[in-house]
Tab-separated table of C-alpha atoms in Angstrom:
chain	number	residue	atom	x	y	z
A	1	MET	CA	34.425	30.417	38.348
A	2	PHE	CA	36.877	27.578	38.851
A	3	PHE	CA	38.510	25.401	36.210
A	4	ARG	CA	37.234	21.823	36.256
A	5	ASN	CA	40.154	20.271	34.380
A	6	LEU	CA	43.800	21.248	33.977
A	7	GLN	CA	45.881	20.420	30.923
A	8	ILE	CA	49.210	21.874	32.009
A	9	TYR	CA	51.955	23.566	29.965
A	10	ARG	CA	55.115	25.404	30.900
A	11	LEU	CA	56.362	28.892	30.052
A	12	PRO	CA	59.551	30.604	31.248
A	13	ALA	CA	59.113	32.136	34.703
A	14	PRO	CA	58.680	35.030	34.539
A	15	TYR	CA	57.259	35.220	31.023
A	16	ALA	CA	57.748	38.653	29.464
A	17	MET	CA	54.373	39.180	27.817
A	18	THR	CA	51.867	41.915	28.605
A	19	ALA	CA	48.107	41.559	28.334
A	20	ASP	CA	47.973	44.258	25.641
A	21	ALA	CA	50.685	42.596	23.568
A	22	LEU	CA	48.988	39.215	23.816
A	23	ALA	CA	45.589	40.698	22.922
A	24	GLY	CA	47.148	42.373	19.898
A	25	ALA	CA	48.582	39.072	18.723
A	26	LEU	CA	45.227	37.317	19.139
A	27	THR	CA	43.243	40.005	17.308
A	28	PHE	CA	43.861	38.346	13.945
A	29	GLN	CA	42.276	35.154	15.307
A	30	ALA	CA	39.251	36.848	16.902
A	31	PHE	CA	36.113	34.748	16.669
A	32	THR	CA	33.534	35.456	14.002
A	33	PRO	CA	30.531	33.229	13.273
A	34	ALA	CA	30.935	30.583	10.588
A	35	SER	CA	29.686	31.484	7.134
A	36	SER	CA	26.915	29.508	5.437
A	37	SER	CA	29.499	27.380	3.623
A	38	GLU	CA	31.701	26.630	6.655
A	39	LEU	CA	31.349	23.594	8.885
A	40	LEU	CA	33.748	24.762	11.608
A	41	ARG	CA	35.090	28.084	12.885
A	42	GLN	CA	37.378	28.796	15.861
A	43	GLY	CA	38.623	32.035	17.334
A	44	TRP	CA	39.285	34.064	20.470
A	45	GLN	CA	36.528	35.870	22.302
A	46	SER	CA	36.631	37.937	25.466
A	47	PRO	CA	35.851	35.901	28.608
A	48	ARG	CA	33.936	38.949	29.874
A	49	GLY	CA	31.602	39.468	26.921
A	50	ALA	CA	31.276	41.610	23.814
A	51	GLY	CA	33.304	44.789	23.695
A	52	MET	CA	35.782	43.658	26.346
A	53	PRO	CA	39.491	42.878	25.753
A	54	LEU	CA	40.396	39.465	24.349
A	55	VAL	CA	42.787	39.032	27.286
A	56	HIS	CA	41.237	39.574	30.692
A	57	ALA	CA	43.981	40.525	33.162
A	58	VAL	CA	43.717	40.484	36.963
A	59	ASN	CA	46.765	40.982	39.206
A	60	GLY	CA	49.117	40.002	36.390
A	61	GLN	CA	47.167	36.843	35.555
A	62	PHE	CA	45.587	36.376	32.097
A	63	LEU	CA	42.340	34.673	31.130
A	64	LEU	CA	41.501	33.779	27.507
A	65	GLN	CA	38.567	32.062	25.843
A	66	LEU	CA	38.646	30.015	22.658
A	67	VAL	CA	35.230	29.681	21.005
A	68	THR	CA	34.386	26.904	18.553
A	69	GLU	CA	31.330	26.945	16.318
A	70	LYS	CA	30.532	23.655	14.642
A	71	LYS	CA	27.585	22.967	12.397
A	72	VAL	CA	25.673	19.781	13.051
A	73	LEU	CA	24.725	17.915	9.890
A	74	PRO	CA	23.579	14.408	10.871
A	75	ALA	CA	24.785	11.611	8.598
A	76	LYS	CA	21.287	10.096	8.749
A	77	VAL	CA	19.793	13.167	7.081
A	78	ILE	CA	22.463	13.182	4.362
A	79	ASN	CA	21.915	9.486	3.709
A	80	GLN	CA	18.128	9.886	3.489
A	81	VAL	CA	18.305	12.765	1.005
A	82	ALA	CA	21.007	11.012	-1.026
A	83	ALA	CA	18.946	7.810	-1.145
A	84	ALA	CA	15.943	9.734	-2.469
A	85	ARG	CA	18.123	11.337	-5.144
A	86	ALA	CA	19.536	7.928	-6.052
A	87	ASP	CA	15.986	6.609	-6.529
A	88	GLU	CA	15.243	9.468	-8.918
A	89	LEU	CA	18.425	8.803	-10.899
A	90	GLU	CA	17.586	5.103	-11.102
A	91	GLU	CA	14.214	5.918	-12.645
A	92	GLN	CA	15.804	8.320	-15.142
A	93	GLN	CA	18.781	6.211	-16.267
A	94	GLY	CA	17.542	2.699	-15.614
A	95	PHE	CA	20.232	1.668	-13.140
A	96	ARG	CA	21.233	2.609	-9.622
A	97	PRO	CA	24.338	4.802	-9.049
A	98	GLY	CA	27.490	2.861	-8.147
A	99	LYS	CA	29.655	3.339	-5.055
A	100	LYS	CA	31.696	6.204	-6.495
A	101	ALA	CA	28.609	7.977	-7.810
A	102	MET	CA	26.845	7.571	-4.430
A	103	ARG	CA	29.857	8.999	-2.618
A	104	GLU	CA	29.869	12.039	-4.900
A	105	LEU	CA	26.099	12.367	-4.511
A	106	LYS	CA	26.387	12.415	-0.708
A	107	GLU	CA	29.091	15.105	-0.922
A	108	ARG	CA	26.834	17.285	-3.081
A	109	VAL	CA	23.910	16.757	-0.717
A	110	ALA	CA	26.084	17.724	2.273
A	111	ASP	CA	27.154	20.937	0.512
A	112	GLU	CA	23.520	21.777	-0.256
A	113	LEU	CA	22.338	21.143	3.303
A	114	LEU	CA	25.235	22.928	5.034
A	115	PRO	CA	23.615	26.415	5.032
A	116	ARG	CA	20.667	24.927	6.953
A	117	ALA	CA	22.819	23.052	9.472
A	118	PHE	CA	22.365	23.970	13.126
A	119	PRO	CA	25.437	25.722	14.643
A	120	ILE	CA	26.599	24.704	18.118
A	121	ARG	CA	29.100	26.793	20.072
A	122	SER	CA	31.433	25.694	22.819
A	123	ALA	CA	34.129	27.545	24.726
A	124	VAL	CA	37.409	26.586	26.368
A	125	LEU	CA	39.016	28.814	28.982
A	126	VAL	CA	42.783	29.321	29.208
A	127	TRP	CA	44.700	30.663	32.195
A	128	ILE	CA	48.181	32.100	31.698
A	129	ASP	CA	50.353	32.848	34.727
A	130	PRO	CA	53.300	34.929	33.435
A	131	VAL	CA	54.742	35.257	36.935
A	132	ASN	CA	55.153	31.543	37.637
A	133	GLY	CA	55.250	30.333	34.049
A	134	TRP	CA	52.034	28.314	33.792
A	135	LEU	CA	49.641	27.935	30.900
A	136	VAL	CA	46.594	25.841	31.780
A	137	VAL	CA	43.713	24.815	29.525
A	138	ASP	CA	40.368	23.895	31.086
A	139	ALA	CA	39.832	20.779	28.971
A	140	SER	CA	39.104	17.194	29.968
A	141	GLY	CA	41.246	15.732	27.183
A	142	PRO	CA	44.376	16.662	25.242
A	143	ALA	CA	42.583	17.153	21.890
A	144	LYS	CA	40.869	20.397	22.927
A	145	ALA	CA	44.053	21.590	24.593
A	146	ASP	CA	45.956	20.909	21.370
A	147	ASP	CA	43.529	23.168	19.474
A	148	VAL	CA	44.292	25.976	21.909
A	149	VAL	CA	48.041	25.464	21.735
A	150	LYS	CA	48.107	25.329	17.924
A	151	LEU	CA	46.251	28.632	17.613
A	152	LEU	CA	48.404	30.303	20.269
A	153	LEU	CA	51.621	29.213	18.587
A	154	LYS	CA	50.356	30.602	15.276
A	155	ALA	CA	49.359	33.911	16.869
A	156	VAL	CA	52.338	34.537	19.159
A	157	ASP	CA	55.649	34.443	17.366
A	158	LYS	CA	58.154	32.060	18.980
A	159	MET	CA	56.021	31.477	22.066
A	160	PRO	CA	58.267	29.345	24.344
A	161	LEU	CA	55.555	26.870	25.312
A	162	GLU	CA	56.389	23.319	26.403
A	163	SER	CA	54.655	20.375	28.026
A	164	LEU	CA	55.230	19.974	31.754
A	165	ARG	CA	57.916	17.350	32.410
A	166	VAL	CA	58.892	16.084	35.858
A	167	GLN	CA	61.804	14.102	37.255
A	168	ARG	CA	59.835	11.051	38.360
A	169	SER	CA	57.162	9.035	36.590
A	170	PRO	CA	53.668	10.035	37.823
A	171	VAL	CA	52.649	6.366	37.663
A	172	ALA	CA	55.566	5.295	39.847
A	173	VAL	CA	54.981	8.142	42.292
A	174	MET	CA	51.245	7.482	42.685
A	175	THR	CA	51.891	3.755	43.049
A	176	GLY	CA	54.418	4.525	45.790
A	177	TRP	CA	51.908	6.678	47.624
A	178	LEU	CA	49.330	3.895	47.573
A	179	GLU	CA	51.850	1.283	48.644
A	180	ALA	CA	52.950	3.420	51.588
A	181	ASP	CA	49.358	4.520	52.250
A	182	GLU	CA	50.677	8.053	52.537
A	183	ALA	CA	50.873	11.052	50.231
A	184	PRO	CA	53.517	13.784	50.601
A	185	TYR	CA	53.032	16.728	52.939
A	186	GLY	CA	50.042	18.842	51.953
A	187	PHE	CA	48.264	16.042	50.074
A	188	THR	CA	45.846	13.358	51.225
A	189	ILE	CA	44.640	10.296	49.309
A	190	ASP	CA	40.900	10.178	48.606
A	191	GLN	CA	38.569	7.374	47.525
A	192	ASP	CA	39.077	7.110	43.736
A	193	ALA	CA	41.902	5.198	42.066
A	194	THR	CA	42.706	3.043	39.055
A	195	LEU	CA	45.393	0.343	39.066
A	196	ARG	CA	46.432	-1.252	35.771
A	197	ALA	CA	48.567	-4.279	35.018
A	198	THR	CA	51.775	-3.659	33.080
A	199	GLY	CA	51.652	-6.947	31.166
A	200	GLU	CA	49.890	-7.794	27.935
A	201	SER	CA	46.545	-8.269	29.660
A	202	ARG	CA	46.345	-4.579	30.651
A	203	ALA	CA	43.874	-5.731	33.310
A	204	GLN	CA	42.786	-2.950	35.625
A	205	ILE	CA	40.780	-2.396	38.754
A	206	GLY	CA	39.017	0.828	39.622
A	207	TYR	CA	37.829	2.294	42.919
A	208	LYS	CA	35.023	4.867	42.897
A	209	ARG	CA	33.970	6.504	46.163
A	210	HIS	CA	35.447	3.486	47.890
A	211	THR	CA	37.825	3.439	50.832
A	212	LEU	CA	41.254	2.352	49.603
A	213	ASP	CA	42.254	-0.481	51.899
A	214	PRO	CA	46.089	-0.538	52.119
A	215	GLN	CA	46.281	-4.328	52.200
A	216	ASP	CA	44.045	-4.606	49.154
A	217	THR	CA	45.974	-2.049	47.088
A	218	ARG	CA	49.329	-3.537	48.127
A	219	ARG	CA	48.138	-6.937	46.966
A	220	HIS	CA	47.329	-5.527	43.525
A	221	ILE	CA	50.649	-3.686	43.385
A	222	ALA	CA	52.531	-6.850	44.337
A	223	ALA	CA	50.714	-8.608	41.477
A	224	GLY	CA	52.170	-6.117	39.017
A	225	LYS	CA	49.554	-3.369	38.829
A	226	GLN	CA	50.453	0.318	38.906
A	227	CYS	CA	48.383	3.370	39.764
A	228	THR	CA	47.380	5.384	36.698
A	229	ARG	CA	44.698	7.552	38.306
A	230	LEU	CA	44.386	8.798	41.862
A	231	ALA	CA	42.037	11.148	43.698
A	232	LEU	CA	43.774	13.587	46.043
A	233	THR	CA	43.060	16.603	48.203
A	234	TRP	CA	45.520	19.453	48.532
A	235	ASN	CA	45.771	21.314	51.855
A	236	ASP	CA	42.084	20.630	52.602
A	237	ARG	CA	41.324	23.280	49.971
A	238	ILE	CA	41.053	21.602	46.562
A	239	SER	CA	40.173	18.034	45.595
A	240	PHE	CA	41.125	16.614	42.198
A	241	VAL	CA	42.034	13.482	40.265
A	242	LEU	CA	45.572	13.104	38.922
A	243	ASP	CA	46.220	10.845	35.942
A	244	GLU	CA	49.311	9.267	34.445
A	245	SER	CA	49.834	12.110	31.946
A	246	LEU	CA	49.937	14.734	34.734
A	247	ALA	CA	46.517	16.004	33.686
A	248	ILE	CA	44.375	17.128	36.610
A	249	LYS	CA	40.656	16.429	36.409
A	250	SER	CA	37.474	16.825	38.456
A	251	VAL	CA	38.853	19.875	40.259
A	252	LYS	CA	36.650	21.032	43.129
A	253	PRO	CA	37.269	23.915	45.532
A	254	LEU	CA	36.306	22.786	49.017
A	255	ALA	CA	34.224	24.587	51.602
A	256	VAL	CA	37.218	26.060	53.435
A	257	LEU	CA	38.304	27.782	50.206
A	258	LYS	CA	34.824	29.061	49.388
A	259	GLU	CA	34.524	30.526	52.865
A	260	ASN	CA	37.636	32.596	52.236
A	261	ALA	CA	36.175	34.172	49.108
A	262	THR	CA	35.551	37.886	49.535
A	263	GLY	CA	31.947	39.008	49.729
A	264	VAL	CA	31.517	41.145	46.599
A	265	TYR	CA	28.226	41.739	44.858
A	266	ASP	CA	29.042	43.466	41.568
A	267	ALA	CA	29.217	40.837	38.800
A	268	GLY	CA	32.472	42.193	37.393
A	269	GLU	CA	34.122	42.407	40.791
A	270	ARG	CA	32.938	38.903	41.666
A	271	PHE	CA	34.355	37.525	38.413
A	272	ASP	CA	37.741	39.148	39.067
A	273	SER	CA	37.740	38.029	42.687
A	274	ASP	CA	36.996	34.437	41.712
A	275	PHE	CA	39.679	34.458	39.028
A	276	ALA	CA	42.266	35.925	41.401
A	277	LEU	CA	41.407	33.322	44.044
A	278	MET	CA	41.554	30.455	41.544
A	279	SER	CA	44.828	31.511	39.927
A	280	GLY	CA	46.519	32.028	43.278
A	281	GLU	CA	45.444	28.657	44.654
A	282	LEU	CA	46.163	26.673	41.493
A	283	ALA	CA	49.619	28.211	41.088
A	284	GLN	CA	50.588	26.953	44.542
A	285	LEU	CA	48.925	23.577	43.960
A	286	LEU	CA	50.900	23.070	40.739
A	287	ALA	CA	54.152	24.080	42.431
A	288	ASP	CA	53.556	21.604	45.274
A	289	LEU	CA	52.588	18.839	42.858
A	290	VAL	CA	55.741	19.311	40.783
A	291	GLU	CA	57.810	19.190	43.968
A	292	ALA	CA	56.068	15.944	44.948
A	293	MET	CA	57.118	14.548	41.561
A	294	GLY	CA	60.771	15.241	42.244
A	295	GLY	CA	60.826	18.650	40.563
A	296	GLU	CA	60.861	19.541	36.909
A	297	ALA	CA	62.944	17.553	34.456
A	298	GLN	CA	65.807	19.497	33.003
A	299	ALA	CA	66.051	19.852	29.251
């Protein structure tokens, strides 16, 4: 188990919240399947399966799971059924329903078909580090992370959660690294990058699995482009892609990290071991990254 994407938030360090207290707060938002008349349902579910605590705690680190159940009701099906109904009405009343009547007809058809809609479930994992003050959502985009944050803020009274803010612009910092062809200590530049023009054209050039030639990137920077996305490796242990919003994507633990994993065979022990390894490594990675960005911005 290793998060693939990191949407990063800040808590006070240390954050005075126990696993039991957090689980108690989340109980009122525990996941239950959507009813026949509901299109969407969200709630918390144990990362370790039925009957386990909503907050899984290992060495003072917390793991949560937000489950979303959404019913799929294709617009094509609604339109087909509504069109057939409209044909019947036209035969009965001698004229076809107008725009408003068709809109209302489609709404009624959707309500009728909803109980037969196919439910699809998805889950988003959340790591909370009360010791170092991190809250990280394993989501590729901010929309899913926002769903998590909104529910948490409703459940936990006055939760002091904030977005991560740093002293220096990530775009300016990444551009500087490319221009110097050197990342700060502990980081190396990999083979993916995106440079975007700052003018009205918003022209951009992307590198994918391509050696970043310093002369080439400097030429683009001199022409007014800035780095908005950059692939990096941290301490030869974790590779990732950093974007302009400080989101971390495409996280991959490297072989040297996997080799250090303890050899446990019980599924529960392996899960806890993996979570402990991940949380320990990512906490240090985030600390080093913030330092590379000039430290955290003061309120």
